[in-house]
Amino acid sequence: MWRGFPLFPEQASTMAARVDTLYFFLVAVSTFFSVLIATLVVTFAVRFRRRSENEIPPAIHGSVALELTWSLIPLGIVMVVFFWAADIFFAMARPPKGAMDVYVVGKRWMWKAQHVTGQREINELHVPVGVPIRINLTSEDVIHSFYVPAFRVKKDAVPGLYSATWFEATKPGRYHWFCAEYCGTKHSQMIGSVVVMEPAAFQAWLAGAATGSLASAGEKLFGELGCGTCHRPDSLARGPNLQRLFGSPVRLASGEMLTADETYIRESIVNPAAKVVAGFQPIMPTYQGLVGEEGLMQLIAYIQSLGDLGTGGAGTGPGAAPGPAGSMPPASPSPGGER
Ligand code: CUA
């Protein structure tokens, strides 16, 4: 029944076991003293109870030995905890030299990640296993917090401030990535996943997501033009979702059905009011003159690549075939994203 219940996250980083050992030590010390004190309270209450109405206990004038004992033993224990925790804290606060840099921006309500090599991701972060990754964090609006329980790493993303944390993943897999700072209505939906890959698979993913292909140039343009602010796969979308759009049937506000092909997509960019998709307002401005034909081709190639996600399984797991859209992933498996 409790299988899969995430009471205790997996240990998937070099830091996880160290953090857990300290945590268990703290729990053990607390448990030991809680039991000891509770037992003594009960024992003393019974043993030294008042046995008759006029019983007067002898006066006690303290004991230096006893006071030293109950002062020095706790002091020793908290000093152990202090130096032990400080050691872990410093290890966490100082990314090792040669760590791979990744830039992460928190924004209501999504995570955006960028690799040094140019690849960008939303609510997903691909990293190689066994390599220290330095996460350079900031926020576009309010305070968010980068939190990956399996790595035992949590760091606030503060607007106007760059902060860094790091981890080294030890096991390929897909791990929960949360925002751990209440940041508004959709805080609970500001989630994603960190995909840890074998180095070869990661290189392949990087190559698949590399700039240079038409689709990736289109993705870049898509980002520069801010298309993603409206055409996004979550419930904040003010424009149709473009994931798996290419080649699929579209119902227009007029009731007409058509297939999303190159021509339709091109027209929708330069003359958005011509064919408005059912359920959406005609609020999109024209991009006529802003995007040349070349750019339009790139954008179309990009939208086309989003359609391959279903079959390509782009980077959806360790060793998954990297696809062209790996750097602009589909809606991450967020519970509320499908509304
Ligand atoms: Cu971002 Cu909570």
Short mmCIF file of C-alpha atoms and ligand atoms in Angstrom, two decimals:
data_model
loop_
_atom_site.label_atom_id
_atom_site.label_comp_id
_atom_site.label_asym_id
_atom_site.label_seq_id
_atom_site.Cartn_x
_atom_site.Cartn_y
_atom_site.Cartn_z
CA MET A 1 0.00 0.00 0.00
CA TRP A 2 2.81 2.36 0.80
CA ARG A 3 4.88 1.33 -2.18
CA GLY A 4 5.66 4.38 -4.20
CA PHE A 5 4.45 6.67 -1.44
CA PRO A 6 7.03 9.43 -1.52
CA LEU A 7 7.62 9.57 2.19
CA PHE A 8 11.31 9.34 1.71
CA PRO A 9 12.88 10.46 -1.53
CA GLU A 10 15.37 8.36 -3.39
CA GLN A 11 19.06 9.06 -2.83
CA ALA A 12 20.32 10.15 -6.20
CA SER A 13 23.20 12.53 -5.56
CA THR A 14 26.59 12.45 -3.90
CA MET A 15 25.17 14.63 -1.14
CA ALA A 16 22.05 12.60 -0.43
CA ALA A 17 23.59 9.95 1.80
CA ARG A 18 25.54 12.55 3.80
CA VAL A 19 22.45 14.63 4.44
CA ASP A 20 20.41 11.58 5.37
CA THR A 21 23.03 10.24 7.77
CA LEU A 22 23.03 13.53 9.66
CA TYR A 23 19.23 13.59 9.58
CA PHE A 24 19.00 10.08 11.01
CA PHE A 25 21.54 10.98 13.67
CA LEU A 26 19.37 13.95 14.70
CA VAL A 27 16.28 11.77 14.75
CA ALA A 28 18.10 9.12 16.82
CA VAL A 29 19.37 11.67 19.35
CA SER A 30 15.94 13.28 19.64
CA THR A 31 14.24 9.93 20.01
CA PHE A 32 16.70 8.76 22.64
CA PHE A 33 16.23 11.85 24.80
CA SER A 34 12.47 11.98 24.29
CA VAL A 35 12.14 8.40 25.49
CA LEU A 36 14.62 8.95 28.32
CA ILE A 37 12.85 12.08 29.59
CA ALA A 38 9.35 10.65 29.25
CA THR A 39 10.42 7.49 31.10
CA LEU A 40 12.07 9.49 33.89
CA VAL A 41 9.02 11.74 34.27
CA VAL A 42 6.80 8.72 34.79
CA THR A 43 9.30 6.83 36.95
CA PHE A 44 10.00 9.78 39.23
CA ALA A 45 6.31 10.63 39.51
CA VAL A 46 5.63 7.17 40.79
CA ARG A 47 8.74 6.67 42.85
CA PHE A 48 8.76 10.04 44.60
CA ARG A 49 5.04 10.43 44.99
CA ARG A 50 3.67 11.89 48.20
CA ARG A 51 2.86 8.93 50.40
CA SER A 52 0.98 10.64 53.23
CA GLU A 53 -0.77 13.96 53.87
CA ASN A 54 1.93 15.30 56.18
CA GLU A 55 5.00 13.95 54.43
CA ILE A 56 7.68 16.66 54.06
CA PRO A 57 10.55 15.82 51.71
CA PRO A 58 14.15 16.68 52.65
CA ALA A 59 15.57 19.86 51.16
CA ILE A 60 18.07 19.40 48.30
CA HIS A 61 20.80 21.98 47.75
CA GLY A 62 21.93 21.08 44.25
CA SER A 63 24.74 18.97 42.92
CA VAL A 64 27.66 20.37 40.94
CA ALA A 65 28.44 16.97 39.45
CA LEU A 66 24.86 16.57 38.21
CA GLU A 67 24.72 20.08 36.76
CA LEU A 68 28.02 19.63 34.95
CA THR A 69 26.80 16.34 33.53
CA TRP A 70 23.57 17.72 32.16
CA SER A 71 25.40 20.72 30.71
CA LEU A 72 28.46 19.07 29.21
CA ILE A 73 26.77 16.08 27.59
CA PRO A 74 24.31 18.25 25.60
CA LEU A 75 27.13 20.65 24.75
CA GLY A 76 29.16 17.78 23.36
CA ILE A 77 26.21 16.53 21.33
CA VAL A 78 25.34 19.91 19.81
CA MET A 79 28.99 20.53 18.98
CA VAL A 80 29.07 17.25 17.08
CA VAL A 81 25.90 18.29 15.25
CA PHE A 82 27.30 21.75 14.58
CA PHE A 83 30.60 20.67 13.03
CA TRP A 84 29.01 17.79 11.17
CA ALA A 85 26.31 20.03 9.70
CA ALA A 86 28.79 22.82 8.94
CA ASP A 87 30.92 20.37 7.01
CA ILE A 88 27.94 19.37 4.87
CA PHE A 89 26.81 22.98 4.54
CA PHE A 90 30.18 24.10 3.21
CA ALA A 91 30.33 21.18 0.83
CA MET A 92 26.90 22.17 -0.50
CA ALA A 93 27.67 25.87 -0.66
CA ARG A 94 30.84 25.45 -2.72
CA PRO A 95 30.42 23.97 -6.16
CA PRO A 96 33.49 21.94 -7.09
CA LYS A 97 35.88 23.41 -9.62
CA GLY A 98 35.07 22.41 -13.15
CA ALA A 99 31.39 21.96 -12.46
CA MET A 100 29.12 22.20 -15.48
CA ASP A 101 27.12 25.42 -15.44
CA VAL A 102 23.39 25.52 -15.99
CA TYR A 103 21.35 28.71 -15.78
CA VAL A 104 17.94 28.43 -14.22
CA VAL A 105 15.33 31.17 -14.03
CA GLY A 106 12.19 30.90 -11.95
CA LYS A 107 9.12 32.68 -13.20
CA ARG A 108 5.47 32.53 -12.20
CA TRP A 109 4.88 29.69 -12.83
CA MET A 110 7.56 27.80 -14.63
CA TRP A 111 11.22 26.95 -14.56
CA LYS A 112 13.41 27.91 -17.47
CA ALA A 113 16.81 26.32 -17.87
CA GLN A 114 19.59 27.16 -20.30
CA HIS A 115 22.70 25.21 -21.05
CA VAL A 116 25.98 26.88 -21.83
CA THR A 117 25.85 25.27 -25.24
CA GLY A 118 22.64 27.11 -25.97
CA GLN A 119 19.99 24.50 -25.35
CA ARG A 120 16.96 25.75 -23.50
CA GLU A 121 14.38 23.88 -21.56
CA ILE A 122 11.17 24.59 -19.70
CA ASN A 123 10.21 22.64 -16.60
CA GLU A 124 12.78 20.04 -17.51
CA LEU A 125 16.50 19.86 -17.05
CA HIS A 126 18.75 17.29 -18.68
CA VAL A 127 22.07 16.60 -17.01
CA PRO A 128 24.70 13.89 -17.26
CA VAL A 129 25.23 11.42 -14.43
CA GLY A 130 28.46 11.65 -12.42
CA VAL A 131 29.24 15.26 -13.32
CA PRO A 132 28.94 18.10 -10.81
CA ILE A 133 26.30 20.53 -12.05
CA ARG A 134 26.34 24.09 -10.85
CA ILE A 135 22.89 25.64 -10.92
CA ASN A 136 23.02 29.41 -11.32
CA LEU A 137 19.70 30.70 -10.15
CA THR A 138 17.67 33.81 -10.35
CA SER A 139 14.03 34.83 -10.63
CA GLU A 140 12.11 37.03 -12.99
CA ASP A 141 9.48 38.09 -10.50
CA VAL A 142 9.09 36.81 -6.95
CA ILE A 143 11.08 34.43 -4.79
CA HIS A 144 10.97 30.81 -5.94
CA SER A 145 13.01 27.91 -4.67
CA PHE A 146 14.83 25.26 -6.66
CA TYR A 147 14.17 21.98 -4.93
CA VAL A 148 15.08 18.46 -6.03
CA PRO A 149 14.39 16.13 -3.11
CA ALA A 150 16.26 13.17 -4.59
CA PHE A 151 19.42 15.29 -4.67
CA ARG A 152 18.77 16.87 -1.25
CA VAL A 153 19.26 20.28 -2.78
CA LYS A 154 17.16 23.36 -2.20
CA LYS A 155 18.06 26.92 -3.04
CA ASP A 156 16.01 30.09 -3.30
CA ALA A 157 15.76 31.91 -6.60
CA VAL A 158 15.59 35.57 -5.70
CA PRO A 159 14.75 38.37 -8.16
CA GLY A 160 17.70 40.64 -8.80
CA LEU A 161 20.14 38.22 -7.26
CA TYR A 162 22.19 35.38 -8.67
CA SER A 163 22.66 32.47 -6.37
CA ALA A 164 24.21 29.10 -7.00
CA THR A 165 23.92 25.59 -5.76
CA TRP A 166 25.20 22.32 -7.13
CA PHE A 167 24.66 18.60 -7.22
CA GLU A 168 26.21 15.54 -8.74
CA ALA A 169 23.65 12.95 -9.74
CA THR A 170 24.61 9.37 -9.13
CA LYS A 171 21.81 7.48 -10.88
CA PRO A 172 20.20 8.00 -14.27
CA GLY A 173 16.51 8.64 -14.01
CA ARG A 174 13.83 11.27 -13.85
CA TYR A 175 13.49 13.17 -10.61
CA HIS A 176 10.91 15.57 -9.27
CA TRP A 177 11.78 19.22 -9.43
CA PHE A 178 9.70 21.50 -7.26
CA CYS A 179 9.32 25.14 -6.41
CA ALA A 180 9.65 25.18 -2.65
CA GLU A 181 8.75 28.78 -1.98
CA TYR A 182 5.13 29.85 -2.06
CA CYS A 183 4.95 32.15 -5.07
CA GLY A 184 1.27 32.56 -5.86
CA THR A 185 -1.81 30.79 -7.16
CA LYS A 186 -0.01 28.18 -9.22
CA HIS A 187 2.92 27.59 -6.92
CA SER A 188 1.93 23.95 -6.62
CA GLN A 189 2.05 23.59 -10.40
CA MET A 190 5.52 25.05 -10.71
CA ILE A 191 7.05 21.64 -11.05
CA GLY A 192 9.20 19.82 -13.51
CA SER A 193 11.73 17.08 -13.71
CA VAL A 194 15.45 16.70 -13.80
CA VAL A 195 16.44 14.04 -16.28
CA VAL A 196 19.74 12.40 -15.43
CA MET A 197 21.31 10.66 -18.39
CA GLU A 198 24.35 8.52 -19.09
CA PRO A 199 27.07 10.77 -20.53
CA ALA A 200 26.72 9.34 -24.04
CA ALA A 201 22.97 9.75 -24.03
CA PHE A 202 23.40 13.27 -22.70
CA GLN A 203 25.82 14.15 -25.50
CA ALA A 204 23.32 12.79 -27.97
CA TRP A 205 20.59 14.83 -26.35
CA LEU A 206 22.76 17.96 -26.54
CA ALA A 207 23.47 17.29 -30.19
CA GLY A 208 19.79 16.68 -30.87
CA ALA A 209 18.89 19.93 -29.21
CA ALA A 210 21.83 21.81 -30.65
CA THR A 211 21.44 25.07 -32.43
CA GLY A 212 21.94 24.86 -36.14
CA SER A 213 19.00 22.84 -37.31
CA LEU A 214 16.08 24.68 -38.81
CA ALA A 215 13.83 23.59 -36.00
CA SER A 216 16.20 24.81 -33.33
CA ALA A 217 16.62 28.14 -35.10
CA GLY A 218 12.85 28.29 -35.12
CA GLU A 219 12.75 27.53 -31.46
CA LYS A 220 15.16 30.37 -30.86
CA LEU A 221 13.00 32.74 -32.83
CA PHE A 222 9.91 31.40 -31.07
CA GLY A 223 11.59 32.35 -27.82
CA GLU A 224 12.77 35.77 -29.03
CA LEU A 225 9.32 36.68 -30.26
CA GLY A 226 7.81 35.60 -26.98
CA CYS A 227 5.38 33.22 -28.71
CA GLY A 228 5.62 30.96 -25.70
CA THR A 229 3.96 33.46 -23.40
CA CYS A 230 0.62 32.69 -25.06
CA HIS A 231 1.26 29.38 -26.83
CA ARG A 232 2.12 27.39 -23.77
CA PRO A 233 1.08 23.94 -22.78
CA ASP A 234 -0.53 24.87 -19.49
CA SER A 235 -3.74 26.45 -18.35
CA LEU A 236 -2.41 29.99 -18.68
CA ALA A 237 -2.32 29.61 -22.44
CA ARG A 238 -4.06 32.39 -24.32
CA GLY A 239 -3.28 30.78 -27.65
CA PRO A 240 -3.67 27.23 -28.92
CA ASN A 241 -1.24 24.64 -27.67
CA LEU A 242 1.31 23.90 -30.36
CA GLN A 243 2.44 20.53 -29.04
CA ARG A 244 1.51 17.83 -31.53
CA LEU A 245 -0.37 20.44 -33.55
CA PHE A 246 1.34 19.80 -36.84
CA GLY A 247 -0.68 17.53 -39.09
CA SER A 248 -3.58 17.30 -36.70
CA PRO A 249 -7.15 18.50 -37.26
CA VAL A 250 -8.09 21.98 -36.07
CA ARG A 251 -11.59 23.30 -35.45
CA LEU A 252 -11.98 26.98 -36.21
CA ALA A 253 -14.28 29.46 -34.51
CA SER A 254 -16.33 29.44 -37.73
CA GLY A 255 -16.99 25.75 -37.22
CA GLU A 256 -14.79 24.83 -40.18
CA MET A 257 -12.30 21.97 -39.76
CA LEU A 258 -8.88 21.92 -41.35
CA THR A 259 -5.54 20.22 -41.01
CA ALA A 260 -2.66 22.14 -39.51
CA ASP A 261 -0.17 22.23 -42.36
CA GLU A 262 2.63 24.60 -43.30
CA THR A 263 0.36 27.02 -45.10
CA TYR A 264 -2.10 27.22 -42.26
CA ILE A 265 0.64 27.81 -39.72
CA ARG A 266 2.29 30.43 -41.86
CA GLU A 267 -1.00 32.24 -42.34
CA SER A 268 -1.68 32.06 -38.63
CA ILE A 269 1.58 33.85 -37.96
CA VAL A 270 1.30 36.64 -40.52
CA ASN A 271 -2.49 37.02 -40.44
CA PRO A 272 -3.72 35.51 -37.20
CA ALA A 273 -7.25 36.86 -37.51
CA ALA A 274 -7.89 34.93 -40.73
CA LYS A 275 -8.46 31.55 -39.09
CA VAL A 276 -9.14 31.76 -35.37
CA VAL A 277 -9.17 28.47 -33.52
CA ALA A 278 -12.40 27.65 -31.71
CA GLY A 279 -12.27 28.59 -28.06
CA PHE A 280 -9.71 31.39 -28.45
CA GLN A 281 -9.97 35.15 -28.79
CA PRO A 282 -8.50 36.88 -31.86
CA ILE A 283 -5.90 38.66 -29.73
CA MET A 284 -2.73 37.62 -31.50
CA PRO A 285 -0.96 40.50 -33.24
CA THR A 286 0.33 40.02 -36.75
CA TYR A 287 3.97 39.18 -37.23
CA GLN A 288 3.92 40.36 -40.83
CA GLY A 289 7.14 42.24 -41.43
CA LEU A 290 8.57 41.12 -38.12
CA VAL A 291 9.44 37.68 -39.35
CA GLY A 292 10.87 37.11 -42.80
CA GLU A 293 10.13 34.07 -44.89
CA GLU A 294 13.22 32.39 -43.60
CA GLY A 295 12.09 32.96 -40.05
CA LEU A 296 8.64 31.66 -40.89
CA MET A 297 10.19 28.47 -42.21
CA GLN A 298 12.15 28.09 -39.04
CA LEU A 299 9.07 28.61 -36.93
CA ILE A 300 7.13 26.07 -38.95
CA ALA A 301 9.96 23.56 -38.68
CA TYR A 302 9.96 24.10 -34.97
CA ILE A 303 6.22 23.60 -34.62
CA GLN A 304 6.57 20.54 -36.81
CA SER A 305 9.23 19.19 -34.47
CA LEU A 306 6.84 19.58 -31.57
CA GLY A 307 4.60 17.11 -33.32
CA ASP A 308 7.24 14.44 -33.19
CA LEU A 309 7.21 14.32 -29.45
CA GLY A 310 4.64 11.62 -29.15
CA THR A 311 6.66 9.16 -31.20
CA GLY A 312 10.19 10.32 -30.50
CA GLY A 313 9.86 10.34 -26.74
CA ALA A 314 12.39 13.11 -26.80
CA GLY A 315 14.48 12.88 -23.71
CA THR A 316 11.70 11.53 -21.60
CA GLY A 317 13.95 9.21 -19.73
CA PRO A 318 17.41 7.85 -19.42
CA GLY A 319 18.60 6.65 -22.77
CA ALA A 320 15.49 7.87 -24.52
CA ALA A 321 16.09 8.73 -28.13
CA PRO A 322 16.92 12.41 -28.17
CA GLY A 323 14.61 14.26 -30.47
CA PRO A 324 14.79 17.63 -32.12
CA ALA A 325 12.34 19.07 -29.64
CA GLY A 326 14.22 17.87 -26.64
CA SER A 327 15.05 21.39 -25.68
CA MET A 328 11.47 22.58 -25.75
CA PRO A 329 9.72 19.79 -23.98
CA PRO A 330 6.03 19.07 -23.93
CA ALA A 331 3.96 19.87 -20.93
CA SER A 332 5.80 18.28 -18.09
CA PRO A 333 3.70 15.73 -16.30
CA SER A 334 2.18 18.32 -14.04
CA PRO A 335 -1.07 17.31 -12.44
CA GLY A 336 -2.82 20.50 -13.34
CA GLY A 337 -1.28 21.06 -16.73
CA GLU A 338 -3.88 19.19 -18.69
CA ARG A 339 -6.88 21.26 -17.79
CU1 CUA B 1 7.57 29.37 -7.70
CU2 CUA B 1 6.49 28.54 -5.76
#
